[in-house]
Short mmCIF file of C-alpha atoms in Angstrom, two decimals:
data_model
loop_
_atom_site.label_atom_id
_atom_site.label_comp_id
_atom_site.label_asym_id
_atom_site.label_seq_id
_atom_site.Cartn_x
_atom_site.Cartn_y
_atom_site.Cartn_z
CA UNK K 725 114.14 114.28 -265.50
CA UNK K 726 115.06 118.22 -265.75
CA UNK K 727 115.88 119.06 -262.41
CA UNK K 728 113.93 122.71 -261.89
CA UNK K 729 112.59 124.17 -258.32
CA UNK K 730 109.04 123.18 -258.08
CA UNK K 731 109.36 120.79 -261.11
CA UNK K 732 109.07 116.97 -260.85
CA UNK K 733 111.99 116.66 -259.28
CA UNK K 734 111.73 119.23 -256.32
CA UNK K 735 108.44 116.88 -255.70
CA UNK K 736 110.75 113.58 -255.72
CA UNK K 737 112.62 115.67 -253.36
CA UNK K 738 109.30 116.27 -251.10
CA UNK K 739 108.43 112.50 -251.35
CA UNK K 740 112.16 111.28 -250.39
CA UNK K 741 112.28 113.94 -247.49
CA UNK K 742 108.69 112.67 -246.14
CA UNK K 743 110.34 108.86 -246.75
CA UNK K 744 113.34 109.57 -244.41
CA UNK K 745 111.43 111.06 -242.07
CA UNK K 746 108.78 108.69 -242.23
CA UNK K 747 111.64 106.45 -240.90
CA UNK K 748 113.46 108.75 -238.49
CA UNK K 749 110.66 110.14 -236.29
CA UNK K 750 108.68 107.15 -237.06
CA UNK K 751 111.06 104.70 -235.12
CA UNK K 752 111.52 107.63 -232.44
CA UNK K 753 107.85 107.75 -231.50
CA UNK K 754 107.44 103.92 -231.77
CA UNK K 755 109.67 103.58 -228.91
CA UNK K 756 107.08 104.33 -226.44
CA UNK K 757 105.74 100.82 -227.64
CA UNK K 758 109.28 99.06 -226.79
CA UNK K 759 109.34 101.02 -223.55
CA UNK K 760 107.49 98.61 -221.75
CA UNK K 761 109.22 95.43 -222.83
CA UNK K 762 112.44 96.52 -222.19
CA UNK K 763 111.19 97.88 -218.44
CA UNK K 764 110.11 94.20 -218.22
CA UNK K 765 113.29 92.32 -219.86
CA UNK K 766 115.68 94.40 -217.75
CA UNK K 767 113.59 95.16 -214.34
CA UNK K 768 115.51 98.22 -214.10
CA UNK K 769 113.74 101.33 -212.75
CA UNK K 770 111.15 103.78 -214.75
CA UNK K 771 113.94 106.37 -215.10
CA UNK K 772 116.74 104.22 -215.75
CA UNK K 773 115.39 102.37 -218.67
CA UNK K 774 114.04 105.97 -220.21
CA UNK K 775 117.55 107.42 -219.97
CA UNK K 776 118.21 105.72 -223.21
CA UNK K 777 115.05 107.54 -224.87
CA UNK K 778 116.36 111.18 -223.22
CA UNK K 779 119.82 110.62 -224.17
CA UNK K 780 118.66 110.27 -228.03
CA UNK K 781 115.95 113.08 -227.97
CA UNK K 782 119.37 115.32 -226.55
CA UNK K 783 121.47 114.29 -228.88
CA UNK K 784 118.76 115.04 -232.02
CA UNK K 785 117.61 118.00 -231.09
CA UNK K 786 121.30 119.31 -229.20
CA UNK K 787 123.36 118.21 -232.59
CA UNK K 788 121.67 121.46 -234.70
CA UNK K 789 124.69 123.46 -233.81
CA UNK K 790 126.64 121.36 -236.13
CA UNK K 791 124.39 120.93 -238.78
CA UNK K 792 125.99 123.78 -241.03
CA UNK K 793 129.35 122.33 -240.48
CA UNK K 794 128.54 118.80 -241.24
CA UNK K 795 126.45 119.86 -244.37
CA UNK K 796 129.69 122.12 -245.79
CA UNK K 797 131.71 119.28 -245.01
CA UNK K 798 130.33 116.30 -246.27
CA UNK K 799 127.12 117.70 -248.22
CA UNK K 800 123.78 116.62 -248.14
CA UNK K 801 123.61 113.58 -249.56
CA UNK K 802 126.17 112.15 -248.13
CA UNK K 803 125.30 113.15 -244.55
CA UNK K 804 121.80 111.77 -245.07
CA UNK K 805 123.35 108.72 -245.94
CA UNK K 806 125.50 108.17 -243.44
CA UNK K 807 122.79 109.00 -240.83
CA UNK K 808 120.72 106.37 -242.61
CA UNK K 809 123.67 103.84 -241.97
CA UNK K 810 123.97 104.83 -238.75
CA UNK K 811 120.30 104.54 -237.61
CA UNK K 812 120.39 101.17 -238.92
CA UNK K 813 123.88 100.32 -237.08
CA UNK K 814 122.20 101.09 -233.65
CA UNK K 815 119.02 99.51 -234.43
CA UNK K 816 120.84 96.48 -235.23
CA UNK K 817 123.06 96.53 -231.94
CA UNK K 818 120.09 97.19 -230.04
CA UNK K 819 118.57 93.89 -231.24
CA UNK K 820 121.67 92.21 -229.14
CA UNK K 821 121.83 94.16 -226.49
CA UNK K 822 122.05 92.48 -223.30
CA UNK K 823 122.44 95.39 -220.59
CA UNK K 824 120.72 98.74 -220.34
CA UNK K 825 123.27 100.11 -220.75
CA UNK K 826 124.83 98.82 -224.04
CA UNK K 827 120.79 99.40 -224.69
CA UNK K 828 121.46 103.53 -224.09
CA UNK K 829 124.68 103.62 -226.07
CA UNK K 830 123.49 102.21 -228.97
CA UNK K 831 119.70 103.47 -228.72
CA UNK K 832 120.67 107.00 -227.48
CA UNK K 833 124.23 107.57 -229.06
CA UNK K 834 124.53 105.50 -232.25
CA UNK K 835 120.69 105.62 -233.53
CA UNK K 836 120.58 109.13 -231.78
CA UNK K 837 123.36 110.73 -233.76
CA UNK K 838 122.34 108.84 -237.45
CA UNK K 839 118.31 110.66 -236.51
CA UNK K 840 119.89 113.51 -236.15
CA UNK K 841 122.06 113.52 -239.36
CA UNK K 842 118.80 112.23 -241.31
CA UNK K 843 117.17 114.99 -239.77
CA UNK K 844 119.54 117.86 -240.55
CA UNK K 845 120.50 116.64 -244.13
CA UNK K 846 116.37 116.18 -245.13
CA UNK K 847 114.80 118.96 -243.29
CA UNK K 848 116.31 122.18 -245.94
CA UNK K 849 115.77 119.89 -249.15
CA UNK K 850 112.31 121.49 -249.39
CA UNK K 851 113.19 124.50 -248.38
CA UNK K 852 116.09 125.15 -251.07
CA UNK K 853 113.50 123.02 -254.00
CA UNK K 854 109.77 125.10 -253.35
CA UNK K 855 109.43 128.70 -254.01
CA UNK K 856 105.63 128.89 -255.13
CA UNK K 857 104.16 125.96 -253.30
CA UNK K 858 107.20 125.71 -250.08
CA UNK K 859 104.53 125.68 -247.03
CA UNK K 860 102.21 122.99 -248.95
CA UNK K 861 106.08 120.85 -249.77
CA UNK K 862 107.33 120.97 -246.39
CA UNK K 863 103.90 120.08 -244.95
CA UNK K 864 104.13 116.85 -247.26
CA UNK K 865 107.30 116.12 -246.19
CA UNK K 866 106.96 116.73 -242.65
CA UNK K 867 103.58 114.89 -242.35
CA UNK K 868 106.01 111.73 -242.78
CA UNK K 869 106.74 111.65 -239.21
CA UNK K 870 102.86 111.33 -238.38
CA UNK K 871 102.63 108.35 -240.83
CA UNK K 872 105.38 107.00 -238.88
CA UNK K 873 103.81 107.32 -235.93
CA UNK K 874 100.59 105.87 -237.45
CA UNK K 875 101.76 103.49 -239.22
CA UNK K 876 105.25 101.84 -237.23
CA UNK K 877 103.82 101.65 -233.69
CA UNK K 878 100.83 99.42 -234.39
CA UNK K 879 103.70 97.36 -237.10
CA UNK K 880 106.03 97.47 -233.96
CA UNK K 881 103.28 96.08 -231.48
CA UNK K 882 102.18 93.05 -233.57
CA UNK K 883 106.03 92.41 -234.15
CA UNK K 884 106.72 92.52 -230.49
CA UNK K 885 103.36 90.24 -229.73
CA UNK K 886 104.26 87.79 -232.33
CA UNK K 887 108.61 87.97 -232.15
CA UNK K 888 109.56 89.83 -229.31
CA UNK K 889 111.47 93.42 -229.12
CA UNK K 890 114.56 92.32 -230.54
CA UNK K 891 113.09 91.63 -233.98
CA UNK K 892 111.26 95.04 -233.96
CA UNK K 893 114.81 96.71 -234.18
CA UNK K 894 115.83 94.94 -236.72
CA UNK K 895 113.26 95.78 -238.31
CA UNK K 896 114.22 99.97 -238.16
CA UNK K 897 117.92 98.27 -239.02
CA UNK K 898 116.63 97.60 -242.45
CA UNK K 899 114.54 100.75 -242.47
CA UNK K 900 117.36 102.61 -241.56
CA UNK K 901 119.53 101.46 -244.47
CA UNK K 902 116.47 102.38 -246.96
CA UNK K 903 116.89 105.94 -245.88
CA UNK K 904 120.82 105.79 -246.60
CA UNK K 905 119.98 104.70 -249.86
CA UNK K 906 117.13 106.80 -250.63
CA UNK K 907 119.37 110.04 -249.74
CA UNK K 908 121.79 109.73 -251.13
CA UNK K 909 120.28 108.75 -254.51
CA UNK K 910 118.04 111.57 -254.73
CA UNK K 911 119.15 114.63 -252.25
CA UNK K 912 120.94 117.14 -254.18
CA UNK K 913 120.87 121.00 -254.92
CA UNK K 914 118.70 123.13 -257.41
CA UNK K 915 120.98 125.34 -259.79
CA UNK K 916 119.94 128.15 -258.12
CA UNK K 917 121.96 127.15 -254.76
CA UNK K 918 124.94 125.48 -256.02
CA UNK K 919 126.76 128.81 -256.56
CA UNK K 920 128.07 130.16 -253.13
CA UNK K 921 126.25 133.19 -253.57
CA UNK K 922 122.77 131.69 -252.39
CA UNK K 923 124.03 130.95 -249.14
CA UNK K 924 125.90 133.57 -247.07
CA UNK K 925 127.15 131.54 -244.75
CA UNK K 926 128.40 128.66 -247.30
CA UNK K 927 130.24 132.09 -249.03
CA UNK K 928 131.48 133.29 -246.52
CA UNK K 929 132.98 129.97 -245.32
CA UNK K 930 134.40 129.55 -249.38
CA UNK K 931 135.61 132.78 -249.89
CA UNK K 932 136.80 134.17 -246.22
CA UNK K 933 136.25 137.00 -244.27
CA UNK K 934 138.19 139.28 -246.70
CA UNK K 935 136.14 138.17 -249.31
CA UNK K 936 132.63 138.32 -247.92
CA UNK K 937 133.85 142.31 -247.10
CA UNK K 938 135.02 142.77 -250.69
CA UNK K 939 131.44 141.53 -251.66
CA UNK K 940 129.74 143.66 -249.61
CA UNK K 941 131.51 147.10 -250.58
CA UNK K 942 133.06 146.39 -253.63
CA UNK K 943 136.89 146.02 -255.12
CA UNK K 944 139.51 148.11 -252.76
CA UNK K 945 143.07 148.00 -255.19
CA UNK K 946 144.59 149.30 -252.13
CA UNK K 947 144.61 145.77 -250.41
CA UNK K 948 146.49 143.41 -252.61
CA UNK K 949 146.13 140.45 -249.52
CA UNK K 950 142.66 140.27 -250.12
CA UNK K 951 140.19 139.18 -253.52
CA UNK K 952 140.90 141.83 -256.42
CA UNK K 953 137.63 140.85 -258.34
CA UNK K 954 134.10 139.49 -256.52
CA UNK K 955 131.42 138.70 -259.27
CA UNK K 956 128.19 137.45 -259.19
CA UNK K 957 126.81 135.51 -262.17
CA UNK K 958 123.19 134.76 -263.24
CA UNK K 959 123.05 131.73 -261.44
CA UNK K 960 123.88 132.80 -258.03
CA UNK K 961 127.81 131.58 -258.13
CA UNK K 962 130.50 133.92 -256.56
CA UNK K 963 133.74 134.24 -257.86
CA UNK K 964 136.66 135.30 -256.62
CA UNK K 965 139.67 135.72 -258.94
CA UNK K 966 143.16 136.13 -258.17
CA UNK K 967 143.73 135.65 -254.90
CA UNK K 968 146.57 137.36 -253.16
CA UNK K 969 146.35 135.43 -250.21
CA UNK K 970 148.81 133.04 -248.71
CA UNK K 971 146.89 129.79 -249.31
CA UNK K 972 146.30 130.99 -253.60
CA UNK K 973 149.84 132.92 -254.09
CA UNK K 974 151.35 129.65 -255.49
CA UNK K 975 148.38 129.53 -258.29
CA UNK K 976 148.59 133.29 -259.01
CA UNK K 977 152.34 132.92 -259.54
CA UNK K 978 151.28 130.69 -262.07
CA UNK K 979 148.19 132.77 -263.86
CA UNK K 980 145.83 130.29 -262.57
CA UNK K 981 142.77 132.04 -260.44
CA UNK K 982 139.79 130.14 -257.94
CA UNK K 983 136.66 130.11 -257.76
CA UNK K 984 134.19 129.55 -254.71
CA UNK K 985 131.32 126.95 -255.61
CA UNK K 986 128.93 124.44 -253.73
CA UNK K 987 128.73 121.83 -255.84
CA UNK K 988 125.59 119.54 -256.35
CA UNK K 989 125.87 117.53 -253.19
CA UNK K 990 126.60 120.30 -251.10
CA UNK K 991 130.03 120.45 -250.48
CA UNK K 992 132.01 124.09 -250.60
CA UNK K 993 135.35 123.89 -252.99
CA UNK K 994 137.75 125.80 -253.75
CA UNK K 995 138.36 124.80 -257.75
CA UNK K 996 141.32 126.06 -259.83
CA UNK K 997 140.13 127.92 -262.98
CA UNK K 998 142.67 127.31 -265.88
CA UNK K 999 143.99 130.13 -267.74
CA UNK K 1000 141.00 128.80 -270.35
CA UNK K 1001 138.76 128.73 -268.13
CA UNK K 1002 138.37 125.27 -267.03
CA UNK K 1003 137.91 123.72 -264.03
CA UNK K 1004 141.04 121.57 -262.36
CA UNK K 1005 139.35 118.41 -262.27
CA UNK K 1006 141.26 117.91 -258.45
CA UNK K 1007 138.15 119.90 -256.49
CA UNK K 1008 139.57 120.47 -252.74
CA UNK K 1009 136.67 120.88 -250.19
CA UNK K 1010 137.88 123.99 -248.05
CA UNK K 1011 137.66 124.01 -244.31
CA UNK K 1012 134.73 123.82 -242.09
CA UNK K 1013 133.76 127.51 -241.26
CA UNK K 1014 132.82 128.80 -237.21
CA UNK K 1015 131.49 125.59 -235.81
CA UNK K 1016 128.55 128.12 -234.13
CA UNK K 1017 127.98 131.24 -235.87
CA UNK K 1018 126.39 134.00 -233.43
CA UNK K 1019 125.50 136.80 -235.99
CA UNK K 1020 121.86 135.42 -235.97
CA UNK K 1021 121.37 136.14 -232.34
CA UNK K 1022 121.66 140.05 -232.81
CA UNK K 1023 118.28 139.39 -234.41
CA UNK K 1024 115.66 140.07 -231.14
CA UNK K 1025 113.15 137.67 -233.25
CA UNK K 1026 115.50 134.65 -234.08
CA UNK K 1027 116.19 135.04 -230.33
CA UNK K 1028 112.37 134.37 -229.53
CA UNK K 1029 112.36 131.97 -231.79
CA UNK K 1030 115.17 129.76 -230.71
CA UNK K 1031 114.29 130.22 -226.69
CA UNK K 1032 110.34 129.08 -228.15
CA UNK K 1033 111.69 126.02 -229.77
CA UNK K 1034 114.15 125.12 -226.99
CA UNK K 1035 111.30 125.11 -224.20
CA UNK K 1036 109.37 123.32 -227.00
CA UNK K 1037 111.87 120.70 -227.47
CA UNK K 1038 112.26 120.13 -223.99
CA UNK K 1039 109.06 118.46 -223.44
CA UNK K 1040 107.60 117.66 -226.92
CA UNK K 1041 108.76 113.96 -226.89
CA UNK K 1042 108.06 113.42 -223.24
CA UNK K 1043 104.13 112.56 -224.08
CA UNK K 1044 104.95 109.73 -227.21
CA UNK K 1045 107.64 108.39 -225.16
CA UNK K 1046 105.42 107.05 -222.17
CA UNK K 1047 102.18 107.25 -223.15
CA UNK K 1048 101.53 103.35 -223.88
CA UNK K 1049 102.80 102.90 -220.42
CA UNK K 1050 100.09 105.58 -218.58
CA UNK K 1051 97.54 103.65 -220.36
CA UNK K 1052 98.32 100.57 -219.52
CA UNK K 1053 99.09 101.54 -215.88
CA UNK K 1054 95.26 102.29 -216.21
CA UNK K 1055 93.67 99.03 -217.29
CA UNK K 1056 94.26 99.17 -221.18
CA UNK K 1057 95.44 96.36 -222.93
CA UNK K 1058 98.91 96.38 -225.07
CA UNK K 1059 96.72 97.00 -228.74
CA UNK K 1060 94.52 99.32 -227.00
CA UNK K 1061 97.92 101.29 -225.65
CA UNK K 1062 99.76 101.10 -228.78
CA UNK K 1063 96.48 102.29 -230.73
CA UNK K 1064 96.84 105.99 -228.82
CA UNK K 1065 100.13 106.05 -230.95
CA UNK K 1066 98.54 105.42 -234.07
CA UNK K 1067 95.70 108.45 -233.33
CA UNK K 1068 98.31 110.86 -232.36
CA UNK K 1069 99.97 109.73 -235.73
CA UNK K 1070 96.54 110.28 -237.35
CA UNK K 1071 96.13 113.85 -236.22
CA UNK K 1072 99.89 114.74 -236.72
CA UNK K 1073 99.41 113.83 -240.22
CA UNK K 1074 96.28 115.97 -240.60
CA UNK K 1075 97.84 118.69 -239.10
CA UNK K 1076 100.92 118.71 -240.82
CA UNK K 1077 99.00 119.14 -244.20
CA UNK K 1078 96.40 121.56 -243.73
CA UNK K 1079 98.71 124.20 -241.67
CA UNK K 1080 101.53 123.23 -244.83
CA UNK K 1081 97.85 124.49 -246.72
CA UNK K 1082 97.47 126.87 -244.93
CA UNK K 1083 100.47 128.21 -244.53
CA UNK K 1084 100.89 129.76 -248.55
CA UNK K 1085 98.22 132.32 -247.73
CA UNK K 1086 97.52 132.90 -243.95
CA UNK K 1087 100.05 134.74 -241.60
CA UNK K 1088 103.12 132.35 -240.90
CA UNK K 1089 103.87 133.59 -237.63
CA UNK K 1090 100.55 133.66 -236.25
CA UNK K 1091 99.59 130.18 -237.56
CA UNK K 1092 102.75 128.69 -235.40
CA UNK K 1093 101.59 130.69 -232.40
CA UNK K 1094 98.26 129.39 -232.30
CA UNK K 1095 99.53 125.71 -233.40
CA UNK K 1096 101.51 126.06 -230.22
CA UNK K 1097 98.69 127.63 -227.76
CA UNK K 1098 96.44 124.52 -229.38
CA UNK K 1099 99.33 121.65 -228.48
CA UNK K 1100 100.22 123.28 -225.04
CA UNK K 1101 96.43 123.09 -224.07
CA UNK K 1102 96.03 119.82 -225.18
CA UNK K 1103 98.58 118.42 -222.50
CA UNK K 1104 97.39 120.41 -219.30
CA UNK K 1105 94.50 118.19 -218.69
CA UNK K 1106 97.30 115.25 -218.34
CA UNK K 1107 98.45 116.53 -215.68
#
């Protein structure tokens, strides 16, 4: 299959992304259906046994700050992966857990950390494989959490009925390992993003400071401890060649130069270019750049942005994580509980694709604000 953004593959992409996360947020939401089981099993207070549910919805929204380091580190695929594995580690330890709080750890730390690496290693696939069609892809892919919701917490209710909790986490064990496979099978990057270039952060952590500012303002002879030649070739890869710096004098000495590339998975190397050209087959992955890079937050509307989705993310789980309980505090029968899952699902789904729709020819920013004004007013008459 030739591998081309917006081809058939960038839509394999879309479909394994909206698999994953079909998976991930799928199993997150569905908790709200375990919730009152456990509360049962354990007889441990309201807040107690939820602790497990807020220490997980920390963790996967709080890990973001080391998403970029992670990602240079290990690359995609092999991130996703590993989250996959890990999702399915704590699912399966939650099956046997016998205390609340062996319950947390493994709920809210092990599961909580492999959602998040799922999370962070899916969510840019569709970014980096859509140009024409990217709000309709990532409105595909995203509208796998809603089927998750739809279609795992009525699956999770007649497990529980019929087998008891336990079995419904094994159950997201073997789901979990699905996603392992699936990414790393299928996540890599388009051409167009494998050469540093395409990412300034990614080049900056390959090629330095000193070579990010010889970039930027071209070749200065008069400082032999920095890159003599920066070059940018048609497919978005940055070079730099003979490097005077400590770390490349060795390979200088001996007429060999480096070059900066992300390869397919997404890992940032340093390689050693032969005097023939030739890359040493020996790639070394360099080091993990800043672990939190500030330069964003000179920006006064990534700044409104990130405070928006931090108040967002406060609260957005909140609702899906006791709402079986509130209804069945109120008369409603386990099903008829576990079925106000499935409708949120439903209309997640729905709304997922037509704003991804909508979103290639109406006004971006104002179709989040009044996605957000819509939610928020939705909620208020819960209280």
């Amino acid at each position: 299959m030739v591998r081309e953004q917006d081809g058939r593959f960038a839509w394999l992409i879309c479909f394994a992304t909206c698999l994953v996360l079909f998976v991930t947020l799928g199993q997150v939401y569905a908790f709200a259906v375990f919730y009152p089981e456990i509360l049962n099993e354990f007889n441990r207070s309201a807040g107690l046994t939820g602790l497990m549910f807020g220490v997980a919805t920390f963790v996967i929204n709080g890990g973001g700050i080391f998403s970029g380091m992670l990602i240079q580190k290990v690359g995609y695929a092999r991130l996703g992966c590993l989250g996959g594995t890990l999702v399915g580690l704590g699912s399966l330890l939650c099956s046997f857990s016998q205390d609340i709080w062996m319950l947390t750890g493994c709920y809210g730390v092990i599961l909580g950390v492999g959602s998040y690496m799922n999370m962070a290693a899916a969510l840019p696939m569709v970014n980096m494989w859509f140009i024409k069609r990217r709000s309709l892809a990532a409105g595909i892919s995203m509208s796998g959490s809603g089927a998750g919701m739809m279609i795992l917490a009525p699956t999770s209710q007649a497990i529980i009925d019929a087998y008891g909790w336990r079995t419904g986490f094994r159950l997201f064990a073997v789901l979990g390992l699905v996603t392992a496979a699936v990414a790393y099978f299928t996540y890599s990057l388009p051409e167009s993003h494998r050469g540093a270039a395409s990412d300034s952060r990614v080049t900056e952590d390959c090629l330095g400071d000193s070579g990010m500012e010889m970039a930027a303002r071209g070749v200065d002879k008069s400082e032999p401890d920095k890159v003599d030649e920066i070059r940018i070739d048609d497919a978005g890869e940055a070079e730099g060649r003979q490097l005077e710096s400590t770390s490349h004098k060795n390979a200088q000495d001996q007429g060999i130069s480096t070059k900066a590339v992300v390869s397919e998975s997404g890992e940032c190397s340093q390689v050693a270019q032969q005097p023939g050209g030739t890359d040493d087959s020996q790639d070394k992955t360099s080091d993990a750049g800043p672990l939190f890079d500030t330069l964003l937050f000179k920006d006064p509307v990534f700044r409104v942005l990130a405070a928006s989705f931090l108040l967002v993310s406060l609260g957005y789980f909140v609702p899906f994580a006791h709402t079986v309980k509130l209804a069945e505090d109120h008369g409603f029968s386990d099903a008829d509980s576990s079925l106000l899952i499935t409708i949120m699902g439903v209309a997640n789904t729905v709304g997922r694709l037509v704003a991804g729709k909508l979103g290639d020819s109406l006004d971006r920013p104002r179709l989040f604000a009044v996605s957000m004004v819509v939610g928020g007013a939705g909620l208020m008459p819960l209280g």
